[in-house]
Each structure stands twice: as C-alpha cells, then as structure tokens.
Short mmCIF file of C-alpha atoms in Angstrom, two decimals:
data_model
loop_
_atom_site.label_atom_id
_atom_site.label_comp_id
_atom_site.label_asym_id
_atom_site.label_seq_id
_atom_site.Cartn_x
_atom_site.Cartn_y
_atom_site.Cartn_z
CA UNK A 8 0.08 -0.20 0.10
CA UNK A 9 1.54 3.62 -1.09
CA UNK A 10 2.72 5.46 1.84
CA UNK A 11 1.57 9.00 1.42
CA UNK A 12 4.02 11.43 3.41
CA UNK A 13 3.83 13.78 6.70
CA UNK A 14 0.94 16.28 4.71
CA UNK A 15 0.70 18.18 8.77
CA UNK A 16 -0.42 21.46 8.80
CA UNK A 17 -2.18 21.38 5.17
CA UNK A 18 -5.35 22.17 3.66
CA UNK A 19 -7.00 20.02 1.63
CA UNK A 20 -9.96 19.57 -0.45
CA UNK A 21 -11.53 16.28 -1.77
CA UNK A 22 -14.69 16.74 -3.99
CA UNK A 23 -17.19 13.30 -3.89
CA UNK A 24 -15.33 12.38 -0.20
CA UNK A 25 -18.26 10.86 0.89
CA UNK A 26 -17.98 7.62 -1.04
CA UNK A 27 -14.87 5.43 -3.21
CA UNK A 28 -11.83 6.53 -4.13
CA UNK A 29 -12.44 9.63 -2.11
CA UNK A 30 -13.18 8.82 0.67
CA UNK A 31 -10.57 6.47 0.63
CA UNK A 32 -8.04 9.92 -0.44
CA UNK A 33 -9.83 11.36 2.68
CA UNK A 34 -9.17 8.94 5.30
CA UNK A 35 -5.84 8.67 4.28
CA UNK A 36 -4.70 12.17 3.57
CA UNK A 37 -5.78 13.04 7.26
CA UNK A 38 -4.37 9.62 8.30
CA UNK A 39 -1.31 11.77 7.18
CA UNK A 40 -2.03 14.96 9.30
CA UNK A 41 -4.08 17.06 6.53
CA UNK A 42 -6.89 19.10 7.40
CA UNK A 43 -9.06 17.67 5.36
CA UNK A 44 -12.64 19.05 4.13
CA UNK A 45 -15.38 16.57 2.74
CA UNK A 46 -16.53 18.43 -0.11
CA UNK A 47 -20.04 16.58 -0.98
CA UNK A 48 -23.01 16.85 -1.85
CA UNK A 49 -25.66 15.11 -0.50
CA UNK A 50 -23.86 16.27 4.19
CA UNK A 51 -25.37 13.20 5.91
CA UNK A 52 -23.81 11.18 3.23
CA UNK A 53 -20.59 12.95 4.33
CA UNK A 54 -20.89 13.82 7.60
CA UNK A 55 -21.25 9.94 8.40
CA UNK A 56 -18.06 8.45 5.79
CA UNK A 57 -16.51 11.47 8.27
CA UNK A 58 -18.17 10.04 11.65
CA UNK A 59 -16.95 6.16 9.67
CA UNK A 60 -13.42 7.87 9.20
CA UNK A 61 -13.51 9.48 13.03
CA UNK A 62 -13.70 5.66 14.13
CA UNK A 63 -11.49 4.04 12.48
CA UNK A 64 -8.82 7.42 14.11
CA UNK A 65 -9.74 9.48 16.38
CA UNK A 66 -6.63 11.86 15.71
CA UNK A 67 -7.88 13.45 12.11
CA UNK A 68 -9.17 16.23 10.46
CA UNK A 69 -12.30 16.71 8.87
CA UNK A 70 -15.08 18.75 8.41
CA UNK A 71 -18.07 17.83 5.49
CA UNK A 72 -19.87 20.87 3.48
CA UNK A 73 -21.24 20.85 0.53
CA UNK A 74 -20.95 21.60 -3.05
CA UNK A 75 -23.01 20.47 -5.95
CA UNK A 76 -20.88 20.32 -8.96
CA UNK A 77 -23.56 20.56 -11.55
CA UNK A 78 -24.93 23.84 -10.10
CA UNK A 79 -22.15 26.62 -10.61
CA UNK A 80 -23.62 29.07 -7.77
CA UNK A 81 -22.72 26.25 -5.80
CA UNK A 82 -19.81 26.22 -6.55
CA UNK A 83 -19.20 29.68 -6.24
CA UNK A 84 -21.20 29.26 -2.50
CA UNK A 85 -18.37 26.55 -1.58
CA UNK A 86 -15.86 28.13 -3.20
CA UNK A 87 -16.78 31.44 -1.36
CA UNK A 88 -15.65 29.96 1.55
CA UNK A 89 -12.92 27.98 1.35
CA UNK A 90 -11.46 31.66 0.08
CA UNK A 91 -12.61 32.87 3.40
CA UNK A 92 -10.91 30.72 5.43
CA UNK A 93 -7.96 32.20 3.73
CA UNK A 94 -5.03 28.80 3.07
CA UNK A 95 -5.60 26.26 0.92
CA UNK A 96 -2.72 23.68 -0.30
CA UNK A 97 -4.04 20.42 -2.05
CA UNK A 98 -7.21 20.53 -4.10
CA UNK A 99 -8.72 16.65 -5.27
CA UNK A 100 -11.08 16.75 -8.32
CA UNK A 101 -12.65 13.76 -7.94
CA UNK A 102 -16.27 13.42 -7.70
CA UNK A 103 -18.28 12.53 -10.52
CA UNK A 104 -21.09 10.95 -12.43
CA UNK A 105 -21.37 7.74 -14.57
CA UNK A 106 -23.25 6.70 -17.37
CA UNK A 107 -26.65 7.92 -16.75
CA UNK A 108 -28.95 6.32 -18.48
CA UNK A 109 -30.57 8.89 -20.78
CA UNK A 110 -29.64 12.42 -21.55
CA UNK A 111 -29.90 14.97 -18.64
CA UNK A 112 -28.72 18.21 -17.59
CA UNK A 113 -26.98 20.47 -14.52
CA UNK A 114 -28.98 23.81 -12.81
CA UNK A 115 -26.81 25.58 -15.51
CA UNK A 116 -28.15 23.44 -18.57
CA UNK A 117 -25.31 21.22 -19.51
CA UNK A 118 -25.90 17.66 -20.15
CA UNK A 119 -24.91 16.13 -17.00
CA UNK A 120 -21.43 14.42 -17.51
CA UNK A 121 -19.62 17.26 -19.06
CA UNK A 122 -21.29 20.27 -16.65
CA UNK A 123 -20.50 17.95 -13.03
CA UNK A 124 -17.26 16.03 -14.27
CA UNK A 125 -15.70 18.93 -16.59
CA UNK A 126 -17.62 22.53 -15.90
CA UNK A 127 -18.16 22.26 -12.47
CA UNK A 128 -14.48 21.10 -11.11
CA UNK A 129 -12.68 23.56 -13.88
CA UNK A 130 -15.00 27.00 -12.26
CA UNK A 131 -14.11 25.73 -8.15
CA UNK A 132 -10.37 25.78 -9.21
CA UNK A 133 -10.34 28.67 -11.23
CA UNK A 134 -11.65 30.17 -8.38
CA UNK A 135 -9.11 28.53 -5.93
CA UNK A 136 -6.55 29.01 -7.46
CA UNK A 137 -5.65 32.52 -5.77
CA UNK A 138 -5.47 31.03 -2.67
CA UNK A 139 -3.70 27.83 -4.37
CA UNK A 140 -1.14 30.14 -5.49
CA UNK A 141 -0.85 31.44 -1.55
CA UNK A 142 0.09 28.22 0.21
CA UNK A 143 4.03 27.16 -0.55
CA UNK A 144 3.73 23.74 -2.76
CA UNK A 145 0.35 23.98 -3.79
CA UNK A 146 -1.34 20.96 -5.82
CA UNK A 147 -3.90 20.36 -7.86
CA UNK A 148 -5.16 17.07 -9.49
CA UNK A 149 -7.70 15.64 -10.74
CA UNK A 150 -9.13 12.64 -11.40
CA UNK A 151 -9.85 11.29 -15.34
CA UNK A 152 -10.20 7.81 -16.72
CA UNK A 153 -9.55 4.77 -18.23
CA UNK A 154 -12.60 6.11 -21.08
CA UNK A 155 -10.59 8.90 -21.90
CA UNK A 156 -8.32 6.87 -24.64
CA UNK A 157 -11.79 6.87 -26.38
CA UNK A 158 -13.00 10.11 -25.70
CA UNK A 159 -12.74 13.35 -28.51
CA UNK A 160 -14.35 17.02 -27.43
CA UNK A 161 -16.79 16.89 -29.83
CA UNK A 162 -16.47 21.23 -29.70
CA UNK A 163 -19.41 21.58 -32.14
CA UNK A 164 -21.94 19.68 -29.73
CA UNK A 165 -20.59 19.70 -26.13
CA UNK A 166 -24.08 19.43 -24.41
CA UNK A 167 -25.05 16.27 -27.24
CA UNK A 168 -28.77 18.41 -28.13
CA UNK A 169 -27.05 17.71 -32.17
CA UNK A 170 -26.51 13.90 -31.43
CA UNK A 171 -28.00 10.69 -30.39
CA UNK A 172 -27.47 11.08 -27.20
CA UNK A 173 -24.77 8.23 -25.69
CA UNK A 174 -23.75 7.41 -22.18
CA UNK A 175 -20.74 5.93 -22.40
CA UNK A 176 -19.39 8.73 -25.26
CA UNK A 177 -20.91 11.17 -23.76
CA UNK A 178 -18.61 10.05 -20.08
CA UNK A 179 -15.60 9.30 -22.56
CA UNK A 180 -15.69 12.47 -23.14
CA UNK A 181 -15.96 14.39 -20.01
CA UNK A 182 -12.88 12.39 -18.78
CA UNK A 183 -10.44 13.81 -21.89
CA UNK A 184 -11.68 16.88 -21.66
CA UNK A 185 -10.57 16.70 -17.46
CA UNK A 186 -7.50 15.35 -18.60
CA UNK A 187 -6.42 17.86 -20.82
CA UNK A 188 -7.57 20.76 -18.48
CA UNK A 189 -4.88 19.20 -16.02
CA UNK A 190 -2.42 19.23 -18.26
CA UNK A 191 -2.98 22.53 -19.87
CA UNK A 192 -2.99 23.72 -16.35
CA UNK A 193 0.26 22.76 -15.94
CA UNK A 194 1.20 24.56 -19.54
CA UNK A 195 -0.32 27.75 -17.82
CA UNK A 196 1.44 27.29 -14.46
CA UNK A 197 5.31 26.92 -16.24
CA UNK A 198 4.93 30.29 -18.16
CA UNK A 199 3.13 31.87 -15.59
CA UNK A 200 6.15 30.78 -13.24
CA UNK A 201 3.68 29.61 -10.97
CA UNK A 202 4.87 27.41 -8.22
CA UNK A 203 2.07 25.31 -8.84
CA UNK A 204 1.94 21.57 -10.02
CA UNK A 205 -1.28 20.07 -12.28
CA UNK A 206 -1.38 16.71 -12.87
CA UNK A 207 -3.97 13.94 -13.23
CA UNK A 208 -4.97 10.03 -11.86
CA UNK A 209 -7.34 7.28 -13.31
CA UNK A 210 -8.30 4.74 -10.98
CA UNK A 211 -8.80 2.12 -13.29
CA UNK A 212 -11.33 -0.08 -12.33
CA UNK A 213 -12.52 0.48 -8.92
CA UNK A 214 -15.29 -1.42 -7.48
CA UNK A 215 -17.40 1.93 -6.14
CA UNK A 216 -20.67 2.92 -6.15
CA UNK A 217 -20.03 5.06 -9.21
CA UNK A 218 -21.45 2.71 -11.99
CA UNK A 219 -23.97 2.09 -10.10
CA UNK A 220 -25.31 5.50 -9.33
CA UNK A 221 -25.13 7.19 -12.36
CA UNK A 222 -26.94 4.45 -14.20
CA UNK A 223 -29.68 4.20 -11.86
CA UNK A 224 -30.32 7.90 -12.69
CA UNK A 225 -34.03 8.61 -13.18
CA UNK A 226 -34.20 4.38 -12.52
CA UNK A 227 -36.75 3.18 -9.74
CA UNK A 228 -34.78 -0.29 -9.76
CA UNK A 229 -30.44 0.36 -9.21
CA UNK A 230 -28.77 -0.72 -12.36
CA UNK A 231 -25.02 -1.34 -13.21
CA UNK A 232 -23.19 0.44 -15.53
CA UNK A 233 -21.46 -1.88 -19.31
CA UNK A 234 -18.59 -2.01 -17.30
CA UNK A 235 -19.83 -3.98 -14.44
CA UNK A 236 -21.74 -6.72 -17.38
CA UNK A 237 -17.93 -7.74 -18.42
CA UNK A 238 -17.24 -10.01 -15.49
CA UNK A 239 -13.03 -10.93 -17.03
CA UNK A 240 -11.84 -7.92 -17.04
CA UNK A 241 -9.72 -6.80 -13.05
CA UNK A 242 -11.10 -4.96 -10.14
CA UNK A 243 -10.18 -3.91 -7.54
CA UNK A 244 -10.75 -1.75 -4.15
CA UNK A 245 -11.02 1.96 -3.44
CA UNK A 246 -7.57 1.54 -1.30
CA UNK A 247 -5.38 0.39 -4.14
CA UNK A 248 -8.14 2.42 -6.35
CA UNK A 249 -6.73 5.59 -4.79
CA UNK A 250 -3.44 5.06 -4.84
CA UNK A 251 -2.98 6.44 -8.63
CA UNK A 252 -4.75 10.01 -7.25
CA UNK A 253 -2.79 10.27 -3.89
CA UNK A 254 0.69 9.36 -5.69
CA UNK A 255 -0.38 12.46 -7.62
CA UNK A 256 -1.21 14.85 -4.74
CA UNK A 257 1.01 13.81 -2.31
CA UNK A 258 4.00 11.92 -3.28
CA UNK A 259 7.78 14.38 -4.57
CA UNK A 260 8.02 12.18 -7.91
CA UNK A 261 4.89 13.44 -9.04
CA UNK A 262 5.81 15.56 -12.49
CA UNK A 263 3.21 18.76 -13.90
CA UNK A 264 1.18 17.57 -16.83
CA UNK A 265 1.44 13.89 -16.03
CA UNK A 266 -1.09 11.36 -15.76
CA UNK A 267 -1.02 8.55 -13.40
CA UNK A 268 -2.73 4.86 -12.86
CA UNK A 269 -2.70 1.22 -12.15
CA UNK A 270 0.05 -0.37 -13.54
CA UNK A 271 -1.04 -3.95 -13.93
CA UNK A 272 -2.79 -6.12 -15.71
CA UNK A 273 -4.91 -4.07 -18.56
CA UNK A 274 -4.45 -1.24 -16.47
CA UNK A 275 -7.16 -1.97 -14.48
CA UNK A 276 -5.60 -3.07 -11.02
CA UNK A 277 -1.88 -2.58 -9.34
CA UNK A 278 0.67 -0.07 -7.90
CA UNK A 279 0.36 3.53 -10.09
CA UNK A 280 2.50 3.84 -12.77
CA UNK A 281 2.39 6.47 -15.55
CA UNK A 282 -0.70 6.42 -17.63
CA UNK A 283 -0.44 6.59 -21.33
CA UNK A 284 -1.83 9.82 -22.65
CA UNK A 285 -3.89 9.73 -25.07
CA UNK A 286 -3.18 11.47 -28.62
CA UNK A 287 -6.20 13.07 -28.36
CA UNK A 288 -5.66 14.90 -24.94
CA UNK A 289 -1.72 15.82 -26.54
CA UNK A 290 -3.27 18.30 -28.91
CA UNK A 291 -2.17 21.47 -27.77
CA UNK A 292 -4.28 23.66 -29.44
CA UNK A 293 -7.42 21.08 -28.30
CA UNK A 294 -6.56 21.72 -25.39
CA UNK A 295 -6.64 26.07 -24.66
CA UNK A 296 -9.16 26.16 -26.77
CA UNK A 297 -11.11 23.70 -23.99
CA UNK A 298 -10.79 26.38 -21.46
CA UNK A 299 -10.99 29.09 -23.33
CA UNK A 300 -14.73 27.57 -23.74
CA UNK A 301 -15.02 26.53 -20.49
CA UNK A 302 -14.60 30.07 -18.88
CA UNK A 303 -17.40 31.38 -21.76
CA UNK A 304 -19.33 28.32 -20.20
CA UNK A 305 -19.16 29.36 -16.52
CA UNK A 306 -18.54 32.88 -16.28
CA UNK A 307 -15.49 31.50 -14.03
CA UNK A 308 -12.01 32.46 -16.38
CA UNK A 309 -8.44 34.09 -15.09
CA UNK A 310 -7.59 37.54 -15.91
CA UNK A 311 -7.69 38.11 -11.87
CA UNK A 312 -5.05 36.51 -11.27
CA UNK A 313 -2.17 37.82 -10.47
CA UNK A 314 1.85 36.74 -12.35
CA UNK A 315 4.23 36.86 -9.51
CA UNK A 316 6.98 37.85 -12.13
CA UNK A 317 4.69 40.51 -12.63
CA UNK A 318 3.58 40.36 -16.37
CA UNK A 319 -0.25 40.90 -17.55
CA UNK A 320 -1.81 37.66 -18.45
CA UNK A 321 -0.40 36.89 -22.04
CA UNK A 322 -3.44 36.99 -25.40
CA UNK A 323 -4.62 34.34 -26.46
CA UNK A 324 -3.57 33.48 -30.26
CA UNK A 325 -5.21 32.49 -33.69
CA UNK A 326 -4.82 28.85 -32.37
CA UNK A 327 -5.79 29.13 -29.59
CA UNK A 328 -2.23 29.01 -27.36
CA UNK A 329 -1.64 31.20 -25.14
CA UNK A 330 0.61 33.93 -26.33
CA UNK A 331 4.59 33.21 -25.64
CA UNK A 332 3.95 29.23 -24.97
CA UNK A 333 7.32 27.79 -27.46
CA UNK A 334 6.59 24.67 -26.20
CA UNK A 335 3.57 23.18 -24.78
CA UNK A 336 4.55 19.65 -25.11
CA UNK A 337 7.97 20.18 -23.06
CA UNK A 338 5.75 19.45 -19.76
CA UNK A 339 7.81 16.79 -17.17
CA UNK A 340 5.68 14.23 -19.29
CA UNK A 341 6.26 10.20 -17.87
CA UNK A 342 3.38 9.31 -19.07
CA UNK A 343 3.85 9.94 -22.92
CA UNK A 344 4.44 6.86 -24.46
CA UNK A 345 5.73 6.38 -27.74
#
C-alpha cells in the first residue's frame, strides 16, 4: 500500500469524499496529518463518511461542506467559503457522475456528465487558484478515467444537443476534458511562473458506487453500468484504486502535467505507474480551445490572477494557444509512451 508522505499543516479539499476513492483519499490524507475538507453534495452522506473515518482514526482533522458540481451557484458558494478560510494547499477534483441512462442537465443547462465532471471542477479550480497560489507548494489533482482513451471533444456539440445521446461516449468526453484541463493548467503554471503542480490520475477498474449511481439515475431500480457486465475484467478495491490520485497529490516524484494510473493487468489494477496519455489529450491547441470554452460557459476566468513575475496575462493567439508558449509539449510527462 502506498504511504502518503507527511501532510501536517496542510489544508486539503477532496470532492466526492463521501464514498469510493474520494472517501479513501480523504481518510489517508487526514491520517497523514492534513486538515481535510470533505466536499460533498449530500451532507448526511458526508457526515456518515466522516464519522466512519473518525471511528478508525479519532485524531483525523475533517470537516464536511456541501458542494453540487452540477450547479455553478453552489460551486461559487463553496469556493467563497474556502477563500474566506485563507488557506488551501491541495485541491483533489475527484467527484463525478458516470453514464446516466438518458441525457440529463445540470442546474445551468449543461449536459450532466460534461457539466458535473468537467465544467464544475473547472469553475471550482479557477475560483480557488488565488488561494492555492499563496500556498508554499500547491497542487491540483484531477481524476480522469481510462475511458478518456476513446473520448473526443465535440466542440460543435459539447452538450449532446444535436447528436443521439450516448451515455458512455459522453462520459468519455468529460473524462478526456478533465485530462486536457489538468495538462493545460500545468502549461499555464509553467508559463506564468506559478509554483503549482497540476496532474491527473485514473483509478483503473475500481469497485465503487460510481458504476451504479449514475446508471440508476431516473430509474426505479438500481442498474449497473456496461463495465460491470464484463466480469472477466480485473478489478480492485478503493484502497488500491485511490493510490494513483494520492501519488499525484502528494508524492515528491509526481510531475507537472503527468498522468498516473494502475500499472498492472490491462492498466486496470495494480500499483501506481505513469499512464499512457491518449493522443487526443496531447493536442495542446485543442486543450487551449477547451479552456477558453469552459471560461465562456462557466463565466469563470483567470484575468484577476497576478503573474508572480509581474507579467500581464498573455493573450490567446489565433490558434488558441496562449502567446509566449513556445513548446507546450515540453511539460515533464513520464506518462507519454511511444
């Protein structure tokens, strides 16, 4: 089992911390000495998870706060509360929804998976960046998925309003967007001289309620997702499945712009290793375009953030890349394979 380095004195936000990899990450970060804000949509579930962690480790420093990533007003309210606290060292974008049976919408009218899995975490991250950048060694870690490998970003129909809705392809798009977001944030941090590490992770095939919760939305009876109808696939528990996320969040050897996941059979189980980054996620112009689209859709953007070197925010060029980035592909990235 991966040993989380000492986190004493650090304040951490973990979204989706009431169950699965989020709960496990919160437990182990708190056990390592961090104060963990468990960001959850349903307070009662978050409080039960907190009480369960405290029963195992009474010294854990935990608090539960509400956030609904499918509601940008809720994201702002949560972020404002964290900003008022005055300290944040690590943001773990873990929460998500997977494969609802039909197209559903967020409070702001976005397709549910794209809105909850990508636009909500994007808005949260950008709102919290000023506070993160004040920390000594801040990190943002975003949970992607192996499904990103067959995802594509349909800029002409991000919300699945024109095409026939596909729950699995929509999920893959949202998780590819998460990976591109994590990598582009690393590009921006490097360009602007921010002491911020942004990385991504995926859990492989980890047994959590994610596979059934989304697929059961709008149904009278619980239903399991397509992945769970393939019993021959290897799977693992949350203790192992949370480790790529924890490695990216805490390990001294984690690299900016990198992607981590299980390194065992089919890349679905096993100890943490650099993960293969899909070709689509290596398209830096598309990542910059996606970032600008997310700013437009959420109304949350970077201009108020100062560059520590005193430079103004670089404008975007015609091809969508921030000007001044000569070689975005030069991010330290052990995840790329030939």
